[in-house]
Coordinates of C-alpha atoms and ligand atoms in Angstrom, one line a residue:
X17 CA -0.7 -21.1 -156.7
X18 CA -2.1 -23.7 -154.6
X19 CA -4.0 -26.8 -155.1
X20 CA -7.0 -25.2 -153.1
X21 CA -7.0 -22.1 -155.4
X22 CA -7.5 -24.6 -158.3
X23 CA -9.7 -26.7 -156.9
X24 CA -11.9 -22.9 -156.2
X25 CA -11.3 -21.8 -159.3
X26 CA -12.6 -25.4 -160.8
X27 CA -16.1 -24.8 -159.0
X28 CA -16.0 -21.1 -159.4
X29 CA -19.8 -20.4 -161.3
X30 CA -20.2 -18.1 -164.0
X31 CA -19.3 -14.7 -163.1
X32 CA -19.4 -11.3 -164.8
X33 CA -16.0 -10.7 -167.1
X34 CA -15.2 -7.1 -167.6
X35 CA -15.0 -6.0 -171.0
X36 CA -11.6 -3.9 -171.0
X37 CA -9.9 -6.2 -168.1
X38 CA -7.4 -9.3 -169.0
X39 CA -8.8 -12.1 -170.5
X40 CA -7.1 -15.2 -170.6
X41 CA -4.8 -15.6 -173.3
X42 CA -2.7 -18.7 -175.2
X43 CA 0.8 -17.1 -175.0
X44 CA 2.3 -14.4 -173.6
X45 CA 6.1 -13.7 -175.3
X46 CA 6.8 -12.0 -177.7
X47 CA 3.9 -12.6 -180.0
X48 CA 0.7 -10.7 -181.1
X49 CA 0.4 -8.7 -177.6
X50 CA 2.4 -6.0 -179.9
X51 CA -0.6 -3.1 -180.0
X52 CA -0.7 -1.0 -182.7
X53 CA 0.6 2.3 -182.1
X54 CA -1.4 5.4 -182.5
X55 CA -1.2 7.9 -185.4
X56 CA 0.3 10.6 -183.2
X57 CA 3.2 8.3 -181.8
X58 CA 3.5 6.5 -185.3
X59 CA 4.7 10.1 -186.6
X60 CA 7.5 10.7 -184.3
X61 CA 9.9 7.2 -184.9
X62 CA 13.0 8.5 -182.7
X63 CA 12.0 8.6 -179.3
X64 CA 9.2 6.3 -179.1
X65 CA 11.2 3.7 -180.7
X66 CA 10.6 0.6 -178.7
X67 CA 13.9 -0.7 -176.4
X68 CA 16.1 -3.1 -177.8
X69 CA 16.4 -4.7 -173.9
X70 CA 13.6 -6.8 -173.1
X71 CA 12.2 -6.9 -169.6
X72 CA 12.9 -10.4 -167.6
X73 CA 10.4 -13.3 -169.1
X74 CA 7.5 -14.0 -166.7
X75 CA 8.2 -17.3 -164.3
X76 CA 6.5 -20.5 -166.0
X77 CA 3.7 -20.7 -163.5
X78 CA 2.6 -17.0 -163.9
X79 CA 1.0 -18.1 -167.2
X80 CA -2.2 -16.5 -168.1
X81 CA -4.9 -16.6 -165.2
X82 CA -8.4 -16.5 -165.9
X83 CA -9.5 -13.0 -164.3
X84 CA -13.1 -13.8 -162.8
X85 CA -14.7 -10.9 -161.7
X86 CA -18.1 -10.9 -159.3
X87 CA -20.2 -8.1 -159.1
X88 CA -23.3 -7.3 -156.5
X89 CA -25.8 -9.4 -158.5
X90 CA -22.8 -12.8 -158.0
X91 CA -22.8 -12.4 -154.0
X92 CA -24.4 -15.4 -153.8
X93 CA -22.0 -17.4 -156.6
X94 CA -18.8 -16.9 -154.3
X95 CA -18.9 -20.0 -152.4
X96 CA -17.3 -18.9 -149.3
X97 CA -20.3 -16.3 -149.0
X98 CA -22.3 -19.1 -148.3
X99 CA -20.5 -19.5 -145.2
X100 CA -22.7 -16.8 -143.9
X101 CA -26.0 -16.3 -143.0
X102 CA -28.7 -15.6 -144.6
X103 CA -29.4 -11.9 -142.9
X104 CA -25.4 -10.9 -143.6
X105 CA -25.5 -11.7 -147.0
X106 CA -28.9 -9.9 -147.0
X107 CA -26.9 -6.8 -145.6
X108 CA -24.4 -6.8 -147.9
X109 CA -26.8 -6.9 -150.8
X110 CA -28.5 -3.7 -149.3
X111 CA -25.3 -1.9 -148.9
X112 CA -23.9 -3.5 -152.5
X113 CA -27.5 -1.4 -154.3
X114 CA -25.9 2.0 -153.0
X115 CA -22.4 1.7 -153.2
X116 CA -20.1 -0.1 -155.8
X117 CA -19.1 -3.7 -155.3
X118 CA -16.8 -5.7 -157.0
X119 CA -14.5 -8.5 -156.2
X120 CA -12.2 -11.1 -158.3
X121 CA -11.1 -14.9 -157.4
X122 CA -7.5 -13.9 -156.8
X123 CA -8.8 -11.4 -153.6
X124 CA -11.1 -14.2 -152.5
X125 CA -8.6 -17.2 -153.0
X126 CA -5.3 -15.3 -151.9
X127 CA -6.2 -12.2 -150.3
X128 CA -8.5 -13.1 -147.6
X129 CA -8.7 -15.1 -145.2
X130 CA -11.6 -16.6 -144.2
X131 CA -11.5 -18.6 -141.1
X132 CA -11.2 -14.6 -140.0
X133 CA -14.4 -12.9 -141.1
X134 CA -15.9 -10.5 -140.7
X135 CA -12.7 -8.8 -139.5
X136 CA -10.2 -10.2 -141.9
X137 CA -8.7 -6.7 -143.2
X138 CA -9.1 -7.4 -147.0
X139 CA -13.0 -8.9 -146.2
X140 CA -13.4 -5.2 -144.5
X141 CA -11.6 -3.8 -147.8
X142 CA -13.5 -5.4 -150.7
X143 CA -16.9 -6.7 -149.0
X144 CA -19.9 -4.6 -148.4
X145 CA -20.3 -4.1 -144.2
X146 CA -24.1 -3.2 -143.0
X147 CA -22.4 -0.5 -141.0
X148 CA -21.4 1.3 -144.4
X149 CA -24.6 2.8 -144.5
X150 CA -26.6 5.1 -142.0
X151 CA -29.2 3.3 -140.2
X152 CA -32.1 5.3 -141.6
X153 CA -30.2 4.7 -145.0
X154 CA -29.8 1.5 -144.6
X155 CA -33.5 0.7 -143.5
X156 CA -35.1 3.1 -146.3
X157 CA -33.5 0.5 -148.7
X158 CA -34.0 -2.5 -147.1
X159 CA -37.6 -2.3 -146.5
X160 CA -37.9 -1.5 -150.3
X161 CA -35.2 -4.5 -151.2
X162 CA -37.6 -6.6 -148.9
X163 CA -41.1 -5.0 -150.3
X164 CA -40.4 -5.9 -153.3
X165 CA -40.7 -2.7 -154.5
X166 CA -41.3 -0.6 -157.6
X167 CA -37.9 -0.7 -159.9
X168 CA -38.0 3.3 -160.1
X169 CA -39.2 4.2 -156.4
X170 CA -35.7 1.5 -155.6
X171 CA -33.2 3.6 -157.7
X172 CA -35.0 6.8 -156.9
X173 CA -34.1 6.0 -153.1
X174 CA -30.7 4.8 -154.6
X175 CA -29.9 7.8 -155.9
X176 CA -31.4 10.3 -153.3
X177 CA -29.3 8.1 -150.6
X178 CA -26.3 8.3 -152.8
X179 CA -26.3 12.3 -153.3
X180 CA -26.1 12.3 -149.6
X181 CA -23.2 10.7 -149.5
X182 CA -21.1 13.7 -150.5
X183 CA -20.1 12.0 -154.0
X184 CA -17.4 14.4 -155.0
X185 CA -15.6 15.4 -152.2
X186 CA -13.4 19.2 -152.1
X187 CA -15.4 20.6 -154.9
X188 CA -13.4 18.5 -157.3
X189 CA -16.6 18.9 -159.8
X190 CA -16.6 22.9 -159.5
X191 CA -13.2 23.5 -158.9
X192 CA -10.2 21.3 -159.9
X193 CA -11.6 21.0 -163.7
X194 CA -10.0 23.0 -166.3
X195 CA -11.6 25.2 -168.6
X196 CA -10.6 25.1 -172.3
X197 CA -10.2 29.0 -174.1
X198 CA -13.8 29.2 -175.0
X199 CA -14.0 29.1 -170.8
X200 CA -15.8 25.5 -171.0
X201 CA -15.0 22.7 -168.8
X202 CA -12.8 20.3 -169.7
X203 CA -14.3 16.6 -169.0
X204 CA -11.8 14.0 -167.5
X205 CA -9.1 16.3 -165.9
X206 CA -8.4 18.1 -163.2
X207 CA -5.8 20.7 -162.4
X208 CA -5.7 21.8 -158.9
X209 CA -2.2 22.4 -158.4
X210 CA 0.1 24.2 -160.5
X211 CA 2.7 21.5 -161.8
X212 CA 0.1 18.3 -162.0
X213 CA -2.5 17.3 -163.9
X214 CA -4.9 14.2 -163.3
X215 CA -6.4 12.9 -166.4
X216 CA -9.2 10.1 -166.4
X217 CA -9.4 7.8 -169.4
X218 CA -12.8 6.5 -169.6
X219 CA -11.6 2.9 -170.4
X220 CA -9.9 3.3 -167.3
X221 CA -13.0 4.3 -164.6
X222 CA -13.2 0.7 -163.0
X223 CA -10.9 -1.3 -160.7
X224 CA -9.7 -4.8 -160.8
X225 CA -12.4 -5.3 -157.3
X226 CA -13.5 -1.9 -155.2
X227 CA -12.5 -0.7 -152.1
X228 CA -15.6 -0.4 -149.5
X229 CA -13.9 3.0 -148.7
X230 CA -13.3 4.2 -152.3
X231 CA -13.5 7.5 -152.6
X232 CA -14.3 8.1 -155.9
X233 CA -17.1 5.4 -155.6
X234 CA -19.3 7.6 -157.5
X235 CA -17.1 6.8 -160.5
X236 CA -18.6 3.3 -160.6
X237 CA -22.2 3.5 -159.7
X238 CA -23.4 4.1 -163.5
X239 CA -24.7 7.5 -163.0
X240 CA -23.6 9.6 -165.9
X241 CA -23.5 13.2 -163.5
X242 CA -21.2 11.8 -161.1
X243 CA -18.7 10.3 -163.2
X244 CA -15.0 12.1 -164.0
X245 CA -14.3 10.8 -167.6
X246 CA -12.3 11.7 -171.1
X247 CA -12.0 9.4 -173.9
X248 CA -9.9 11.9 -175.8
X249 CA -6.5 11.3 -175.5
X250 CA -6.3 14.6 -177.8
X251 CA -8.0 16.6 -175.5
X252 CA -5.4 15.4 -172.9
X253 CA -2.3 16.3 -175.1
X254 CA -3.5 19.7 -176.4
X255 CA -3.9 20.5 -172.7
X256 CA -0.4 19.9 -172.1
X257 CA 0.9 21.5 -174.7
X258 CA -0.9 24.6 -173.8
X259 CA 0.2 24.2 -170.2
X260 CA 4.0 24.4 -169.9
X261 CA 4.0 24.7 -166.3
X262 CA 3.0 21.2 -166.0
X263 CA 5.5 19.0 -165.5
X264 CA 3.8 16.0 -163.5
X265 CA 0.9 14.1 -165.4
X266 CA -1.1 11.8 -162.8
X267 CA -3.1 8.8 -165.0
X268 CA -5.5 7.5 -162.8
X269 CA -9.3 6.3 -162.3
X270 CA -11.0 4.0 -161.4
X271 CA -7.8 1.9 -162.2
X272 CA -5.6 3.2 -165.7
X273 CA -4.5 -0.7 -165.0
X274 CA -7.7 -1.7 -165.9
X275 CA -6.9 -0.5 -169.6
X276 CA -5.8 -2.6 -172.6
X277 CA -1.6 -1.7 -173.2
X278 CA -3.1 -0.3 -176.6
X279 CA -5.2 2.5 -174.9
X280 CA -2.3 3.3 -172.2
X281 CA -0.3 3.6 -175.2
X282 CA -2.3 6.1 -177.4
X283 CA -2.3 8.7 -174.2
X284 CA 1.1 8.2 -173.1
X285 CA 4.0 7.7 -176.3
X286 CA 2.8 10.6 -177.6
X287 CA 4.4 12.4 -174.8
X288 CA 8.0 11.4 -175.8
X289 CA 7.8 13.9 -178.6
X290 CA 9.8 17.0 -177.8
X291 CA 7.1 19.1 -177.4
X292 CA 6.1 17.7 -174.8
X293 CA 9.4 18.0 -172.9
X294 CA 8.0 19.7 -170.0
X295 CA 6.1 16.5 -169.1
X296 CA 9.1 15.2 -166.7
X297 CA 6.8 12.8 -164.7
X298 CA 4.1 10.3 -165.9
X299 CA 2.4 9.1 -162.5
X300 CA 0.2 6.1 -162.8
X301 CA -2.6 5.3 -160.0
X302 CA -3.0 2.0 -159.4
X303 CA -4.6 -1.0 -157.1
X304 CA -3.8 -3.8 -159.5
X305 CA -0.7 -5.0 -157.6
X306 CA -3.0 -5.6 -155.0
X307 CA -6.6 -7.0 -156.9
X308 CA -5.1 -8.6 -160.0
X309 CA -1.3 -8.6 -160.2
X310 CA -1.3 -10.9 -163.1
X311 CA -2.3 -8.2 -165.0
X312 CA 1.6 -7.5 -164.6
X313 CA 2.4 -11.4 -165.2
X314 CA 0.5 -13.5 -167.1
X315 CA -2.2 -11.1 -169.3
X316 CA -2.2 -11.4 -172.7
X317 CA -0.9 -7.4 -173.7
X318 CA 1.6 -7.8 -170.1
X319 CA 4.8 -7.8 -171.9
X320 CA 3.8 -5.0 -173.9
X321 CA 3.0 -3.3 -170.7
X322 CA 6.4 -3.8 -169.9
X323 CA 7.9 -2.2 -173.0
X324 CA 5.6 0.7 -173.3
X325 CA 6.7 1.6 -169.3
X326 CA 10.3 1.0 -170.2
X327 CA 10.1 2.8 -173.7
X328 CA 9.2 5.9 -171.2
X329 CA 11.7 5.5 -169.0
X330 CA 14.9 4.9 -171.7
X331 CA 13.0 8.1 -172.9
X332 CA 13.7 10.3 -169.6
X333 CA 10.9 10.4 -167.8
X334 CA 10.4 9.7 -164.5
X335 CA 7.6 7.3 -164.2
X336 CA 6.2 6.3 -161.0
X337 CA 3.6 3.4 -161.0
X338 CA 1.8 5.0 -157.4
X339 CA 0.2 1.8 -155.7
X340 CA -2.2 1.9 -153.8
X341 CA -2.1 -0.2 -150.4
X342 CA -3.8 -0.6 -147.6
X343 CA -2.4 -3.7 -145.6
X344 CA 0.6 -5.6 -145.4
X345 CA -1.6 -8.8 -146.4
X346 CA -1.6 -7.3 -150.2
X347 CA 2.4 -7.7 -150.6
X348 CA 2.4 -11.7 -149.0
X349 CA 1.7 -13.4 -152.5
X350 CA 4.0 -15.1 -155.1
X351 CA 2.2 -13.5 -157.8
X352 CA 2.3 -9.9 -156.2
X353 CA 6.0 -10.3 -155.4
X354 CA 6.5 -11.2 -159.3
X355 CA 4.8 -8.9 -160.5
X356 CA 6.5 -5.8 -158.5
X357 CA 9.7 -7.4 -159.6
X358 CA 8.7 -7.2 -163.2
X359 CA 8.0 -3.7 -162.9
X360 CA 10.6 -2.5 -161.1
X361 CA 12.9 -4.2 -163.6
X362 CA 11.7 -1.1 -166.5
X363 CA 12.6 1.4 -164.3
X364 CA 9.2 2.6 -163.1
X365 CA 9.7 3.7 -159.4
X366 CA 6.7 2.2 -157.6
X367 CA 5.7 4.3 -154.3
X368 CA 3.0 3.4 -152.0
X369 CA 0.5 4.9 -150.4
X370 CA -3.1 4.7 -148.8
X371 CA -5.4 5.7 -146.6
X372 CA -5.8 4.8 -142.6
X373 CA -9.0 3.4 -142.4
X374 CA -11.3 1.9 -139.2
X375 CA -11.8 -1.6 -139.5
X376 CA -8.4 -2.5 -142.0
X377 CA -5.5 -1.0 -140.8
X378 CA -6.1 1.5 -138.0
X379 CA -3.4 0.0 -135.8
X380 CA 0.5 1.5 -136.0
X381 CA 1.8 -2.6 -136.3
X382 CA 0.3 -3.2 -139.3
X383 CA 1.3 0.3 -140.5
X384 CA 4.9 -0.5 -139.9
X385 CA 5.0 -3.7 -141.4
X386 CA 3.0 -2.6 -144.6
X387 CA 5.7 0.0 -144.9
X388 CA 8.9 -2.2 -144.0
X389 CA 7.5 -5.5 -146.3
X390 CA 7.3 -2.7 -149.0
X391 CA 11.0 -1.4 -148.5
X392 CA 12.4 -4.8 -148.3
X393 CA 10.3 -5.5 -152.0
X394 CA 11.7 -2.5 -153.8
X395 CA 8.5 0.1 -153.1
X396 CA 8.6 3.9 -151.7
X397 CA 6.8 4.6 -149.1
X398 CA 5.0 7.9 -149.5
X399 CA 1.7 8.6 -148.4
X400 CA -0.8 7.3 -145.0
X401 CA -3.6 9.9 -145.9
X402 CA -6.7 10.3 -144.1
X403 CA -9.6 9.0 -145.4
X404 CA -11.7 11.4 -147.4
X405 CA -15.3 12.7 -146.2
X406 CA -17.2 11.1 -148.8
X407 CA -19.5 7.7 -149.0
X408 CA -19.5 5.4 -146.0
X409 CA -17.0 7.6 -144.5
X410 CA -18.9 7.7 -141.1
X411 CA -17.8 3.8 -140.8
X412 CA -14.1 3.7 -141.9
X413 CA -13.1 7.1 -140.4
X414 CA -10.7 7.3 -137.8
X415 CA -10.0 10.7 -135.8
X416 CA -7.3 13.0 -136.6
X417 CA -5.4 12.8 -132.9
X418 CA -5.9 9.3 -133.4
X419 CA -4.2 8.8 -137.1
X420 CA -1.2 10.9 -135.6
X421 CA -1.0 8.6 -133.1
X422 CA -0.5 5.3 -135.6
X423 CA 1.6 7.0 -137.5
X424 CA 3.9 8.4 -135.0
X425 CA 4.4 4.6 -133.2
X426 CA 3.7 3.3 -137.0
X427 CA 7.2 5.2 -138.6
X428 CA 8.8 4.5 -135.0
X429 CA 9.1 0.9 -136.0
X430 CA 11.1 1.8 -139.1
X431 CA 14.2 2.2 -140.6
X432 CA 15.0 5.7 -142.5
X433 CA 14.3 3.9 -145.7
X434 CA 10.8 3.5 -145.0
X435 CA 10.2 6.6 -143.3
X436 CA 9.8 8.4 -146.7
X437 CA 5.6 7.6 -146.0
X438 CA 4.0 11.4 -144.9
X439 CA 1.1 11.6 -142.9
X440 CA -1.4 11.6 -142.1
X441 CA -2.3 13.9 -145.0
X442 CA -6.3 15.4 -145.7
X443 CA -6.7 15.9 -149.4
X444 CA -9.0 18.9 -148.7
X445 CA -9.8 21.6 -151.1
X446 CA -7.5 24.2 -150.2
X447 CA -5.0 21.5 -150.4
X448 CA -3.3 18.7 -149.2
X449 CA -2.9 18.9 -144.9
X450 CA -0.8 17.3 -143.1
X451 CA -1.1 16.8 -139.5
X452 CA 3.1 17.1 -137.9
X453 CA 1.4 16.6 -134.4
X454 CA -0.1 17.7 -131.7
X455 CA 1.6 19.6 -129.1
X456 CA 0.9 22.3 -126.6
X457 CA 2.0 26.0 -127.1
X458 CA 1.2 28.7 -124.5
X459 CA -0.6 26.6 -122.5
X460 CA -3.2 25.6 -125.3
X461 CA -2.8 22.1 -126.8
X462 CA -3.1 22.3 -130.5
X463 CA -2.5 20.4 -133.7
X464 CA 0.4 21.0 -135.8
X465 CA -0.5 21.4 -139.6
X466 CA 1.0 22.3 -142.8
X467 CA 0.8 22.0 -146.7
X468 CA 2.3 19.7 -148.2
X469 CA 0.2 20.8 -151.5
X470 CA -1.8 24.1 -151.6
X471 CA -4.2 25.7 -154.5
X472 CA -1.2 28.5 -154.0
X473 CA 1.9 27.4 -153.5
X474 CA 3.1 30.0 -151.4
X475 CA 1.0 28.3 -148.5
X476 CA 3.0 25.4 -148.4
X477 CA 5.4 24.3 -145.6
X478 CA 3.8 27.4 -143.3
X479 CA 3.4 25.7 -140.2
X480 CA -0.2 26.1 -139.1
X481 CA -2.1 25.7 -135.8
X482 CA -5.5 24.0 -134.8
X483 CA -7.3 23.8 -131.6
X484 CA -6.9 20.3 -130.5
X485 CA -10.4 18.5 -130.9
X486 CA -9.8 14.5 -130.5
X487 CA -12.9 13.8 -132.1
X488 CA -12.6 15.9 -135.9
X489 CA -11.9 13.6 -138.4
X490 CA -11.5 16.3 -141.4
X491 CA -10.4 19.9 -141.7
X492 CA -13.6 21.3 -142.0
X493 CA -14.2 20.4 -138.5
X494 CA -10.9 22.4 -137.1
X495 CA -10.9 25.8 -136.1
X496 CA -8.0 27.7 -135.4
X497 CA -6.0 27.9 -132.2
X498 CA -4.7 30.8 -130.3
X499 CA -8.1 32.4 -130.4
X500 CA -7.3 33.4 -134.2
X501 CA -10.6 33.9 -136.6
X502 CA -9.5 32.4 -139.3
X503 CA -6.5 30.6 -140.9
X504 CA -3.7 32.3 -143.0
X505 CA -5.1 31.3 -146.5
X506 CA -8.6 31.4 -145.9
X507 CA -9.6 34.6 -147.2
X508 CA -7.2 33.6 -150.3
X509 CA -8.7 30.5 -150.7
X510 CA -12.3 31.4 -150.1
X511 CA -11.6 33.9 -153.0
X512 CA -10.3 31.7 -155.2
X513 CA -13.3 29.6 -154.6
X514 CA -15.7 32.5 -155.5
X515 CA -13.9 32.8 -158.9
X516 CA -13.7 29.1 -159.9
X517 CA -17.6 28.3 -159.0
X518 CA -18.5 31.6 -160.8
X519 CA -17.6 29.9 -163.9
Ligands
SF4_614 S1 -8.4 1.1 -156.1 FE1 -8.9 3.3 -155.8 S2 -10.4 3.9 -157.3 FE2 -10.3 1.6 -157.2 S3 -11.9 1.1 -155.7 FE3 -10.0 1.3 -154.6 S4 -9.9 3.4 -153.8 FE4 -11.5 3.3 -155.4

């Protein structure tokens, strides 16, 4: 870390500390970091029984960090904000009272770069942009931000402005939860395809800093209707065991990362008892090699991190931590090159993927050398997706025939090793869409598509055809070529819809 970080960090003001996030700690090896277990792992000894190896000691300087976190009411504490003026930090806190903001010191001190903004990639990625918002949105706030206005006529606006955001996008609310056998939803799960399950721990439903683009924003904004959530690690495992024909389990969020080892712990050792077999693949969502890698290094429950990822591994599972980045810029520090190291060293297969999004990385040469620093670190490439039509989508979306594009000159660039990314991929509701590329076929130019994921799985890897439309950013806004009314699965899928918002 450099002297300048120091020096920041030394005149950094107060700022918000989250309440599940690292604190600073005293020591990190080998000492009271060791969380209890929970009752349910405590009564099966054999499998969860911790590993004998230890995982390689963190460097000296990777000691504990303080982790300082500023929300939208701190814009003003960051002192490189005060760089600008008065009417863009005005902007941003219009924009920051509708959608979620949240940055740390490590993004600002390491991350960006700031002789660069506004277009520095990572300033586009964690700072609110006036443009996020829809003009008449925008103004509707601002004039009552500047009118001083009534507290509830502000966060009635809010939330009207918010709702037309498209908060949950592909009907995740109505169709991807599970029902239980009394035919109730299930809070903080979704099942939409046949072998994976997502789960949601509430102490997990925050991020080490937000992405302006986050799609599940409306996890974040405090409104109880919109949040995915499930404190009930219970609820999660009698799920499972009721659902043999699961055999992947995604943990995500917000950021699972964000959680202390000990609540990590209580959802995931249980699932080294044998009845729970099936459960071949733990998947972990996560940004925090990118907004807080010392959560990996220097935090005070780190090394039990370690051990409880390694304890799953020496167990059998597959576990894949899937990190989420954007921009080659995230891979460049010491601490984030540490930190991946320490992982990979349990086992945990660490694949990478993000969306292609205007304004950060819709160009094919960062692309390639997001993917190519990654390979050369250890990571998978696996997913570019397209970003999802929710939130300030109008902003950061790029066009279809435009995302093939990067990512045809992107995985060009290459080497085999890397070209395990896929793309560019819609996570829509019938499924997960790939665009293969856009060709012409009988004199008609069209879009190649196919499932890579689909609500049946008999749909996927059916190659697929749209009219070519160089200005549809999302499925929805495809129709299909050759003259055909409709698409192979629709009247499948649009059944299956029927039945899951009847419940
Ligand atoms: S890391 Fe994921 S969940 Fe967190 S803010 Fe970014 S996109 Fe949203």
């Amino acid at each position: 870390m450099s002297a300048q970080v120091h020096a920041l960090k030394a005149a950094t003001p107060r700022a918000a500390q989250q309440p599940d996030a690292p604190r600073p700690a005293v020591a990190i090896h080998g000492q009271a970091a060791h969380a209890p277990r929970s009752a349910a792992a405590q009564t099966h000894a054999d499998p969860a029984a911790r590993p004998t190896q230890l995982v390689p000691p963190v460097a000296q300087h990777f000691a504990p960090t303080p982790f300082k976190v500023f929300t939208a009411r701190d814009l003003d504490r960051i002192p490189q904000i005060t760089r600008l003026t008065p009417e863009q930090r005005f902007e941003m806190k219009v924009v920051a009272s509708v959608l979620p903001f949240r940055v740390n010191q490590y993004v600002i001190d390491e991350l960006i770069d700031w002789a660069d903004v506004p277009h520095d990639p990572i300033f586009q990625l964690t700072f609110p942009q006036r443009g996020m918002l829809a003009p008449e949105h925008y103004e509707r706030i601002a004039r009552l931000i500047e009118g001083d206005a009534d507290k509830d006529e502000l966060e009635q606006a809010i939330a009207e402005v918010r709702h037309a955001l498209n908060p949950h996008p592909a009907d995740q609310m109505q169709m991807n939860m599970p029902l239980d056998a009394d035919g109730n939803r299930i809070d903080g799960m979704q099942h939409k395809y046949r072998e994976t399950v997502l789960f949601f721990p509430s102490q997990g439903q925050t991020c080490h800093a937000y992405c302006t683009f986050c799609f599940r924003w409306a996890q974040f904004v405090g409104d109880k209707d919109l949040r995915i959530a499930s404190s009930e690690a219970r609820v999660l495992h009698d799920y499972l065991l009721a659902h043999t024909e699961v055999t992947d389990l995604l943990v995500t969020g917000g950021d699972p990362m964000v959680m202390k080892t000990r609540h990590l712990r209580e959802y995931l050792e249980p699932l080294l008892r044998p009845e729970f077999d099936h459960i071949q693949t733990i998947r972990i969502g996560s940004k925090a090699l990118t907004f807080w890698p010392h959560r990996f290094l220097g935090a005070e429950d780190a090394d039990d991190l370690m051990r409880l990822l390694q304890q799953l591994v020496e167990a059998g599972k597959h576990v894949a931590l899937m990190a989420h980045y954007n921009h080659w810029k995230e891979l460049e520090t010491e601490a984030a090159h540490a930190a991946i190291r320490r992982i990979r060293a349990t086992g945990v297969v660490i694949r990478a993927q993000g969306p292609l999004i205007a304004h950060i990385n819709d160009d094919p040469a960062a692309w390639a050398r997001l993917w190519k620093t990654g390979v050369r670190l250890g990571l998978v490439p696996y997913y570019m997706f397209v970003e999802r039509d929710t939130g300030a989508r109008h902003y950061f979306e790029v066009p279809l025939a435009r995302a093939w594009e990067i990512y045809q000159q992107a995985i060009q660039q290459v080497s085999g090793l890397a070209r395990t990314a896929r793309g560019p991929s819609m996570s829509a509701s019938p499924g997960k869409v790939e665009i293969q590329g856009v060709t012409e076929i009988a004199g008609e130019k069209v879009f190649v598509l196919r499932f890579i994921q689909g609500r049946n799985p008999d749909w996927v890897q059916r190659p697929f055809f749209a009219k070519f439309d160089p200005q549809a950013t999302w499925l929805d806004q495809l129709v299909p070529a050759f003259g055909e009314e409709k698409w192979f699965w629709q009247d499948e899928y649009e059944a299956i819809r029927e039945e899951k918002l009847a419940v």
